[in-house]
Tab-separated table of C-alpha atoms in Angstrom:
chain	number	residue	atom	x	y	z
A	162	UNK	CA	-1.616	26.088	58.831
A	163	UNK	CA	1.737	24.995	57.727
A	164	UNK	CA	2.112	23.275	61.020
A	165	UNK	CA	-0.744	20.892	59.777
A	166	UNK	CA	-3.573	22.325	62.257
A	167	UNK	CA	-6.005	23.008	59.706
A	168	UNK	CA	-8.912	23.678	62.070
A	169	UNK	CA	-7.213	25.856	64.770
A	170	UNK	CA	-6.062	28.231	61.800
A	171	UNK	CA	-9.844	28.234	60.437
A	172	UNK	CA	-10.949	29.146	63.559
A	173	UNK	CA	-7.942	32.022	64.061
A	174	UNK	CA	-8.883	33.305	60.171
A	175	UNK	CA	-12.424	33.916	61.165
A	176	UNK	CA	-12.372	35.499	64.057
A	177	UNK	CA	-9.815	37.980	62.208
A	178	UNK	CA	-12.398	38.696	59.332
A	179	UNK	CA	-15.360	38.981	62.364
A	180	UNK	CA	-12.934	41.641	63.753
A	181	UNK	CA	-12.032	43.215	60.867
A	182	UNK	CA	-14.203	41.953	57.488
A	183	UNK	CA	-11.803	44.217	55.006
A	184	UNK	CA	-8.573	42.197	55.908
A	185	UNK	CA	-7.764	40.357	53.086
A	186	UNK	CA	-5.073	38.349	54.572
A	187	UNK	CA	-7.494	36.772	56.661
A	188	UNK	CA	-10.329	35.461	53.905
A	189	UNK	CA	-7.365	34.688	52.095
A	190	UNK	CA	-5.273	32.013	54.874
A	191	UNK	CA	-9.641	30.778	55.403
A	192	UNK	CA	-9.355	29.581	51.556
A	193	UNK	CA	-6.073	27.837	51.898
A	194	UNK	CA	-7.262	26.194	54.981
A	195	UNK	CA	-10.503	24.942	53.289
A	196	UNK	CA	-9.150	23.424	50.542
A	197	UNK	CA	-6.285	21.752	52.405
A	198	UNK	CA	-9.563	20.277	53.944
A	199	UNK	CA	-10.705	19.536	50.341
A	200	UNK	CA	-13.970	21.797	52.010
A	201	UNK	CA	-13.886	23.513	48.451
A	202	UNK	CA	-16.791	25.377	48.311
A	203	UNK	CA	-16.146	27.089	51.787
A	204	UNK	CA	-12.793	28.329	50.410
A	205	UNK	CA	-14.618	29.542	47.300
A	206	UNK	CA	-16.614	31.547	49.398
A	207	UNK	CA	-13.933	33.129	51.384
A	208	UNK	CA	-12.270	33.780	47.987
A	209	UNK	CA	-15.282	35.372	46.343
A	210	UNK	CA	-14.819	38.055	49.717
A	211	UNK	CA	-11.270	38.219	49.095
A	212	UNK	CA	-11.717	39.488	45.559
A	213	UNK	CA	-14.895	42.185	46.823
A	214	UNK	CA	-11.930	43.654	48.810
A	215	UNK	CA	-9.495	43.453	46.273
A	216	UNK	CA	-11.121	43.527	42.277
A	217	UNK	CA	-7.192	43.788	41.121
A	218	UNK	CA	-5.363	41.227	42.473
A	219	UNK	CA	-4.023	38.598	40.378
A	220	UNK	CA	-3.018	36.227	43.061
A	221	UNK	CA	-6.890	36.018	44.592
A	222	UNK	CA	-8.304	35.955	40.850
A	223	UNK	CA	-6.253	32.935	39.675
A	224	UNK	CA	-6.766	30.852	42.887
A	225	UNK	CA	-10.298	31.779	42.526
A	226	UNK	CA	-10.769	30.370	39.323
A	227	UNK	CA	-9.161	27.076	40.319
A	228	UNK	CA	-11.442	26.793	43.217
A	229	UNK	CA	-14.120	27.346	40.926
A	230	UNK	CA	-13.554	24.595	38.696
A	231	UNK	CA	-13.157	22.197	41.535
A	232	UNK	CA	-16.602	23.117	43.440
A	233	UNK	CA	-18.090	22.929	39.386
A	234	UNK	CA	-16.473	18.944	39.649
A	235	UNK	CA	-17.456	18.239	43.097
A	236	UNK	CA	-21.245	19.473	42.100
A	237	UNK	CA	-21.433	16.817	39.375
A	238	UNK	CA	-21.199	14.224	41.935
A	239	UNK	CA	-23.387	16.529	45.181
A	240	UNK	CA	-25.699	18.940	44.124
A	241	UNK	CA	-26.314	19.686	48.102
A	242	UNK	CA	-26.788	23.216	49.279
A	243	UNK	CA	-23.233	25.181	49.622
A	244	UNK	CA	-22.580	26.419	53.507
A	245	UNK	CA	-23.278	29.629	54.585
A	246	UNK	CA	-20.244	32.208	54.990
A	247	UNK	CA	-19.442	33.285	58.428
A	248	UNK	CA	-19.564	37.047	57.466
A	249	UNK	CA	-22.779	37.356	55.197
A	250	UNK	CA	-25.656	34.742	55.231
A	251	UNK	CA	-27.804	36.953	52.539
A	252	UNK	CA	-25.016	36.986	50.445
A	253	UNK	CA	-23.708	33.505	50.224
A	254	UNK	CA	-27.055	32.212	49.895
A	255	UNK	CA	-26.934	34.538	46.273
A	256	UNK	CA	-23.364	32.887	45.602
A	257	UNK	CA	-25.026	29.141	46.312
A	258	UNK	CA	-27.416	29.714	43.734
A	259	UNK	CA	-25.264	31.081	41.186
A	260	UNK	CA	-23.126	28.254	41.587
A	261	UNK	CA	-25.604	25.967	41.375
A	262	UNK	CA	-26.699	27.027	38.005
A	263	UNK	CA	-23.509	27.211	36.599
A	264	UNK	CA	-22.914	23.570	37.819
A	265	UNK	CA	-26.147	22.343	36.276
A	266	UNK	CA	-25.417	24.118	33.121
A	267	UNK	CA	-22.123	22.597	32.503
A	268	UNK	CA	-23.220	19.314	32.880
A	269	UNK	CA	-25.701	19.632	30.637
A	270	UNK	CA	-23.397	21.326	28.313
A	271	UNK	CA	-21.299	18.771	28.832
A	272	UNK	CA	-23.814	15.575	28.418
A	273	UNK	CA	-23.536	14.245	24.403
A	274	UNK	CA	-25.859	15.525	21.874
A	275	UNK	CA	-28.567	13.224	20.114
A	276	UNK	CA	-27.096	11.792	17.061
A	277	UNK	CA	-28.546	13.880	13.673
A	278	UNK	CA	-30.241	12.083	11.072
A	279	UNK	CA	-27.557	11.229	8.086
A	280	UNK	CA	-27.808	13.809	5.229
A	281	UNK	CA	-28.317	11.916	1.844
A	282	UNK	CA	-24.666	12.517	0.674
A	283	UNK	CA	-23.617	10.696	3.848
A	284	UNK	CA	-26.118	7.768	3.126
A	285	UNK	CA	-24.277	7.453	-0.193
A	286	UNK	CA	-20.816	7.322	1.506
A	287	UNK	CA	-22.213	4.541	3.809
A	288	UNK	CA	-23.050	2.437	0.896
A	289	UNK	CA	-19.534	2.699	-1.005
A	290	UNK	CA	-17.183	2.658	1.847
A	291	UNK	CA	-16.945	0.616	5.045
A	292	UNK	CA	-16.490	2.009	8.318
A	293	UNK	CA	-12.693	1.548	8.159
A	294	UNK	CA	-11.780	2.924	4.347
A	295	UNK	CA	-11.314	6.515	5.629
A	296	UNK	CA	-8.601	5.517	7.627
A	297	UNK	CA	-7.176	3.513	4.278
A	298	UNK	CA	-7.175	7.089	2.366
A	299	UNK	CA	-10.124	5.896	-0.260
A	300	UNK	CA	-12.129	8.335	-1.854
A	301	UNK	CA	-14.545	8.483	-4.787
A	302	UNK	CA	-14.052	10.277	-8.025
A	303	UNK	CA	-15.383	12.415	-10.729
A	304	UNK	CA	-17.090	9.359	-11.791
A	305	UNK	CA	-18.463	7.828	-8.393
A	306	UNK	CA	-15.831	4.686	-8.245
A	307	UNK	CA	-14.009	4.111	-4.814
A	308	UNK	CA	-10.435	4.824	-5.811
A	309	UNK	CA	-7.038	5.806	-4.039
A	310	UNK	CA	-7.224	9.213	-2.073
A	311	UNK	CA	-3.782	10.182	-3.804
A	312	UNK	CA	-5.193	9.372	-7.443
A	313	UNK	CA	-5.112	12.369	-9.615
A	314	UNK	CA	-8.210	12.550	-12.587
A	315	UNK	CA	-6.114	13.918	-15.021
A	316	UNK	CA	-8.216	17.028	-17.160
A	317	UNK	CA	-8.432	16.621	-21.030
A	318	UNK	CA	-5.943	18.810	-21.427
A	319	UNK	CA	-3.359	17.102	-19.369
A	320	UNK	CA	-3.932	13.953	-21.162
A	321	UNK	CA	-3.418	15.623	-24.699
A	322	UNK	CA	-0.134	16.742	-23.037
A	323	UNK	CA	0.968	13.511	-21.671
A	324	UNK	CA	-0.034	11.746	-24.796
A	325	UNK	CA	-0.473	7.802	-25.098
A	326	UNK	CA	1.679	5.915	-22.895
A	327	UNK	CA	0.273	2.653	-22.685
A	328	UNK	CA	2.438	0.173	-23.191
A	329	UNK	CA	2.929	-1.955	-26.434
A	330	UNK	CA	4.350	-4.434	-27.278
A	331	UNK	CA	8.137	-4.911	-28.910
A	332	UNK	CA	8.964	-7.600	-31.629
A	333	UNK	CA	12.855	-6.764	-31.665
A	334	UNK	CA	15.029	-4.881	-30.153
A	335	UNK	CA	15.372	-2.753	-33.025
A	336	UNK	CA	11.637	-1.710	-33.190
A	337	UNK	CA	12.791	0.066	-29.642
A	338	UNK	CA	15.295	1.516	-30.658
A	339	UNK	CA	15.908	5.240	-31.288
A	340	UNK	CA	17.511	6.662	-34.403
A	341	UNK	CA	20.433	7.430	-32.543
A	342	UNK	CA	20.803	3.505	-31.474
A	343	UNK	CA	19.924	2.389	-35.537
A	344	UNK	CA	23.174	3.828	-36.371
A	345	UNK	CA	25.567	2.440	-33.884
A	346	UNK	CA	28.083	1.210	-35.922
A	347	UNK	CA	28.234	-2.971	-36.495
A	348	UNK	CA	29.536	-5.200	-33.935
A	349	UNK	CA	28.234	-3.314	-30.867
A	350	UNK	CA	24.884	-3.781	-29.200
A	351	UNK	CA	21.768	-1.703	-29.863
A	352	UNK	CA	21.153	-0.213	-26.387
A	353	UNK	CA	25.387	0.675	-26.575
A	354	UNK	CA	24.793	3.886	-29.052
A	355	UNK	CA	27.416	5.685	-27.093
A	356	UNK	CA	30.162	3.010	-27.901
A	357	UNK	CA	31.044	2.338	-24.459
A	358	UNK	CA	33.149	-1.083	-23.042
A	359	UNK	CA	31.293	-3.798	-23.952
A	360	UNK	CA	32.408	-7.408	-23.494
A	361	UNK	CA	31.948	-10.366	-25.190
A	362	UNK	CA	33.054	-13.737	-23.640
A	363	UNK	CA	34.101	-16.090	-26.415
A	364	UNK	CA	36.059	-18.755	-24.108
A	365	UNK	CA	34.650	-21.662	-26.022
A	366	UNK	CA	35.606	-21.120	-28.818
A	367	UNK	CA	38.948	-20.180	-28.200
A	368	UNK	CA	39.806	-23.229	-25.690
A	369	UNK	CA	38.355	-25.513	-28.695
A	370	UNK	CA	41.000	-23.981	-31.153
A	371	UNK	CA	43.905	-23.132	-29.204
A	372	UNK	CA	43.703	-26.900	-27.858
A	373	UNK	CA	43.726	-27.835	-31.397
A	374	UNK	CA	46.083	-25.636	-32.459
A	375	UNK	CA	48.965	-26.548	-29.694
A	376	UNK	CA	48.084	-30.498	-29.858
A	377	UNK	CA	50.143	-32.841	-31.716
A	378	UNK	CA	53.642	-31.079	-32.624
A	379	UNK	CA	56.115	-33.242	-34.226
A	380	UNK	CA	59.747	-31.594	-34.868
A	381	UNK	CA	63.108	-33.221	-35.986
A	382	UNK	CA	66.161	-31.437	-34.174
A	383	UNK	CA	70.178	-31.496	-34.643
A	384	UNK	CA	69.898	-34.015	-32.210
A	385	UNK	CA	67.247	-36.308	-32.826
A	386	UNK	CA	63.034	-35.908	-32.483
A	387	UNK	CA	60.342	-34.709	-30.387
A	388	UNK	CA	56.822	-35.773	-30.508
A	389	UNK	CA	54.073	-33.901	-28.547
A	390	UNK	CA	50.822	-35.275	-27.091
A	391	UNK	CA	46.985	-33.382	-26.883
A	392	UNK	CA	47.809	-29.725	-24.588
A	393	UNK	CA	46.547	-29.256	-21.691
A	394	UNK	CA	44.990	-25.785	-20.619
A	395	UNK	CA	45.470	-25.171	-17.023
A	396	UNK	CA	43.787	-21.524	-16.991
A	397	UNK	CA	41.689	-20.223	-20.503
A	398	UNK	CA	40.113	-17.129	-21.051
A	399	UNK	CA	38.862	-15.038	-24.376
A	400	UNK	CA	37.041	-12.317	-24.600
A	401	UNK	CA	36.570	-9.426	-27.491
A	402	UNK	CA	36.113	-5.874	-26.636
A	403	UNK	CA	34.539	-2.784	-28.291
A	404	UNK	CA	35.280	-0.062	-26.236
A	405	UNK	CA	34.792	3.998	-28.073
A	406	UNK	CA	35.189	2.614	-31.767
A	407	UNK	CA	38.111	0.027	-31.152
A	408	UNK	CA	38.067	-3.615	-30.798
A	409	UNK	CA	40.634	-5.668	-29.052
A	410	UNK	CA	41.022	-9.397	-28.603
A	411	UNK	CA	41.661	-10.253	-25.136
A	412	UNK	CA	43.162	-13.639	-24.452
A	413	UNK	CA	45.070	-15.451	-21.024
A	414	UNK	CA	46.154	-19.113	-21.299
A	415	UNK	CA	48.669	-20.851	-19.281
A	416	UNK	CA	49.159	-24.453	-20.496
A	417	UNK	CA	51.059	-27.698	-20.200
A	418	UNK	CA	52.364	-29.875	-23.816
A	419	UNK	CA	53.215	-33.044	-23.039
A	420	UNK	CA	56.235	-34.661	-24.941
A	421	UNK	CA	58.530	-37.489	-25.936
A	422	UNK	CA	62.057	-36.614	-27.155
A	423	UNK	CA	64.640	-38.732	-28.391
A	424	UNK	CA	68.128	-36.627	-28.084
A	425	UNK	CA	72.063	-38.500	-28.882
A	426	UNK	CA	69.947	-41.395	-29.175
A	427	UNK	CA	68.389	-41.062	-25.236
A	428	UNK	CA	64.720	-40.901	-24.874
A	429	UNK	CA	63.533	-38.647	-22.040
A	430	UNK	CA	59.809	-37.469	-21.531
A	431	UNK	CA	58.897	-35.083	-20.019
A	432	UNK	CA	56.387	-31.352	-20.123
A	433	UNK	CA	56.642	-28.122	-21.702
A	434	UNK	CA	54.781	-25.386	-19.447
A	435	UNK	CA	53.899	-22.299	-21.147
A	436	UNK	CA	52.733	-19.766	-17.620
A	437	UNK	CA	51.735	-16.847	-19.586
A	438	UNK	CA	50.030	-16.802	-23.212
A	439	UNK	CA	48.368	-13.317	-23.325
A	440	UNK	CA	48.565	-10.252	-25.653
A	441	UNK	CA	51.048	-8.207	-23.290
A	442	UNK	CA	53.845	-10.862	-24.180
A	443	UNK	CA	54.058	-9.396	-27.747
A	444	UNK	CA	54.396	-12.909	-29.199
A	445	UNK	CA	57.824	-14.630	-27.135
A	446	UNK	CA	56.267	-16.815	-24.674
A	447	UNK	CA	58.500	-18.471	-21.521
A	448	UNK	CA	59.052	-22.226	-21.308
A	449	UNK	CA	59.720	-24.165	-18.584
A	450	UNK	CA	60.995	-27.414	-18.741
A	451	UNK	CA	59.676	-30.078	-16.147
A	452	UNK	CA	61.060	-33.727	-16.507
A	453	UNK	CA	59.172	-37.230	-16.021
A	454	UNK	CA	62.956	-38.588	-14.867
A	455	UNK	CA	65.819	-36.254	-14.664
A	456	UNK	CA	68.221	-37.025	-17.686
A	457	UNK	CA	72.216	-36.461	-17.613
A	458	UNK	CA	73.505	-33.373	-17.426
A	459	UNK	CA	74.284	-33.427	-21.390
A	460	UNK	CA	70.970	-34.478	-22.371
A	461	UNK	CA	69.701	-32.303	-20.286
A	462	UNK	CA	71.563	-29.328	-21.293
A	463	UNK	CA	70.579	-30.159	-25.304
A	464	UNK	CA	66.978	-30.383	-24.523
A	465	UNK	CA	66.952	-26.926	-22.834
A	466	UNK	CA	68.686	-25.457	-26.108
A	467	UNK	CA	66.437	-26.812	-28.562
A	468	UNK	CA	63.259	-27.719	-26.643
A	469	UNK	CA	62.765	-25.199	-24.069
A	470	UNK	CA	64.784	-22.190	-25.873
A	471	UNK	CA	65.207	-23.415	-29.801
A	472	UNK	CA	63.286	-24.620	-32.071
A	473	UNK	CA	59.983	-26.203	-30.318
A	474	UNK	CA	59.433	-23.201	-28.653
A	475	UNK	CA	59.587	-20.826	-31.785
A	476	UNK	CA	57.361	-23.646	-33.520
A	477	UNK	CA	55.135	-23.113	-30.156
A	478	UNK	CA	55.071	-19.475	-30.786
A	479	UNK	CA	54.584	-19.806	-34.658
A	480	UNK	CA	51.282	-21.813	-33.936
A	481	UNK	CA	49.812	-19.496	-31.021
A	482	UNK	CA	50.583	-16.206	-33.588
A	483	UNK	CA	48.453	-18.148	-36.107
A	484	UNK	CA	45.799	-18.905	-34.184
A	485	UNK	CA	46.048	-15.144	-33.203
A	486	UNK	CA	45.089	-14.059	-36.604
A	487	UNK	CA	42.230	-16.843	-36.908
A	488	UNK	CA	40.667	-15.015	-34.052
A	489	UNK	CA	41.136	-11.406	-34.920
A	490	UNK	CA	39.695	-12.664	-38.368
A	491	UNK	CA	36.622	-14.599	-36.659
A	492	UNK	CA	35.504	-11.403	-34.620
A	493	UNK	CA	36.676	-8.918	-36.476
């Protein structure tokens, strides 16, 4: 059989069982033959006499029931008469008809019952949902409306618990607020009960009267004058903090004062630039000194002494501490 010839070993299996109808090699090599055949009900038959033989063993039950199945399929499609078995012709003709009428019965078993009239509870699911909304996850409530399948219907009692929590509607901020918020101390925001940073940006203001402040300087000096045109911020920020119960005013300018200087009777012009105008410089400011045209090394050495080091920049410094205090007293 391995060898491929199907019908010699058919013929060599039973003329075994004719010689000897207890060997249950031989029904058993007679089933593998038929089915390699696809002849499936002759190997069921040759089976069924393998397991007479031998009640116990697996191997013969488990093919048997395979075989089984497959004459049950091929039945469904030929209800013709099985063969008869080469060793008992009263006997298979029993088997036939017992396979027969377990074919017929599992086709009919297996045919689709008659749809059953709808119950009324179904008729009134037919008229609230379409065919598709049990797939969306709708359902109907207490109160027969079509709702969400993952809305709750809260009891009585839970909604005494939960209370009212519709919303309403807020006039000012301090309607909302909680007790705790109502006594934040002044200057600081309701929601900000805790007194954390909070930031207020008050750059327009403070470009508006630092420009003012810085603009327009007029000084006389040991030797001679210096007149000062409108400043010019280059970089401006202001801000006022309230951060856990202290406030700080936060300020960074770095600006440019134009000016006109008459000095041993020479008139240079030139710029004052102040890099750095911020709290951390504790009130002394650097000046740099740049010139329109580079005077003589006298004049030039004069101007740095009482324009860049003397007395315009302390009258520089003088005006920026004032306006210091005008802010601190503004947002205080």
């Amino acid at each position: 059989m391995n060898l491929g010839k199907l019908d010699e070993s058919i013929e060599d299996s039973t003329q075994a069982i004719k010689e000897d109808p207890t060997y249950v090699k031989g029904h058993w090599r007679l089933a593998q033959a038929h089915i390699a055949k696809k002849n499936n009900k002759e190997a069921l038959l040759a089976f069924e006499d393998a397991i007479r033989i031998e009640p116990t063993n697996k191997a013969i039950k488990k093919e048997l029931e395979k075989c089984k199945a497959k004459v049950e399929q091929d039945d469904m499609f030929d209800d013709g008469p099985p063969p008869i078995s080469p060793v008992k012709a009263s006997k298979s003709q029993t088997i036939s008809k017992t396979t027969s009428s377990k074919s017929t019965s599992s086709i009919k078993n297996s045919s689709p019952a008659p749809p059953s009239a709808p119950t009324p509870s179904e008729e009134t699911d037919a008229s609230e949902f379409n065919k598709s909304d049990h797939v969306r996850g709708y359902k109907l409530n207490k109160d027969g409306k079509k709702t969400s399948f993952f809305n709750n219907d809260l009891t009585p009692e839970a909604k005494a618990l939960i209370g009212d929590i519709a919303p309403k509607k807020i006039n000012s901020a301090m309607e909302a607020a909680t007790p705790a918020m109502k006594k934040a101390e002044e200057g600081v925001s309701v929601w900000n009960s805790a007194g954390t940073w909070e930031e207020k940006d008050v750059s327009k203001w403070a470009v508006d009267s630092f420009t003012a402040c810085l603009s327009g300087i007029s000084l006389d000096l040991s030797c001679g004058r210096v007149e000062c045109g409108d400043l010019k911020l280059n970089e401006s920020s202001a801000s006022v903090v309230k951060v856990r119960g202290k406030r700080r005013n936060l300020f960074d300018f770095n600006c440019t004062v134009p000016f006109e200087a008459e000095i041993d009777g020479e008139s240079v012009k030139g710029k004052a630039n102040f890099a750095d105008i911020a709290p951390d410089c504790d009130g002394e400011y650097e000046c740099q000194i740049e010139w329109d045209e580079t005077p003589g090394n006298a004049v030039r050495m004069k101007a740095n002494k009482h324009i860049r080091d003397g007395k315009f920049k302390e009258e520089v410094e003088s005006r920026v501490g004032a306006w210091v205090e005008s802010f601190k007293a503004k947002y205080s």
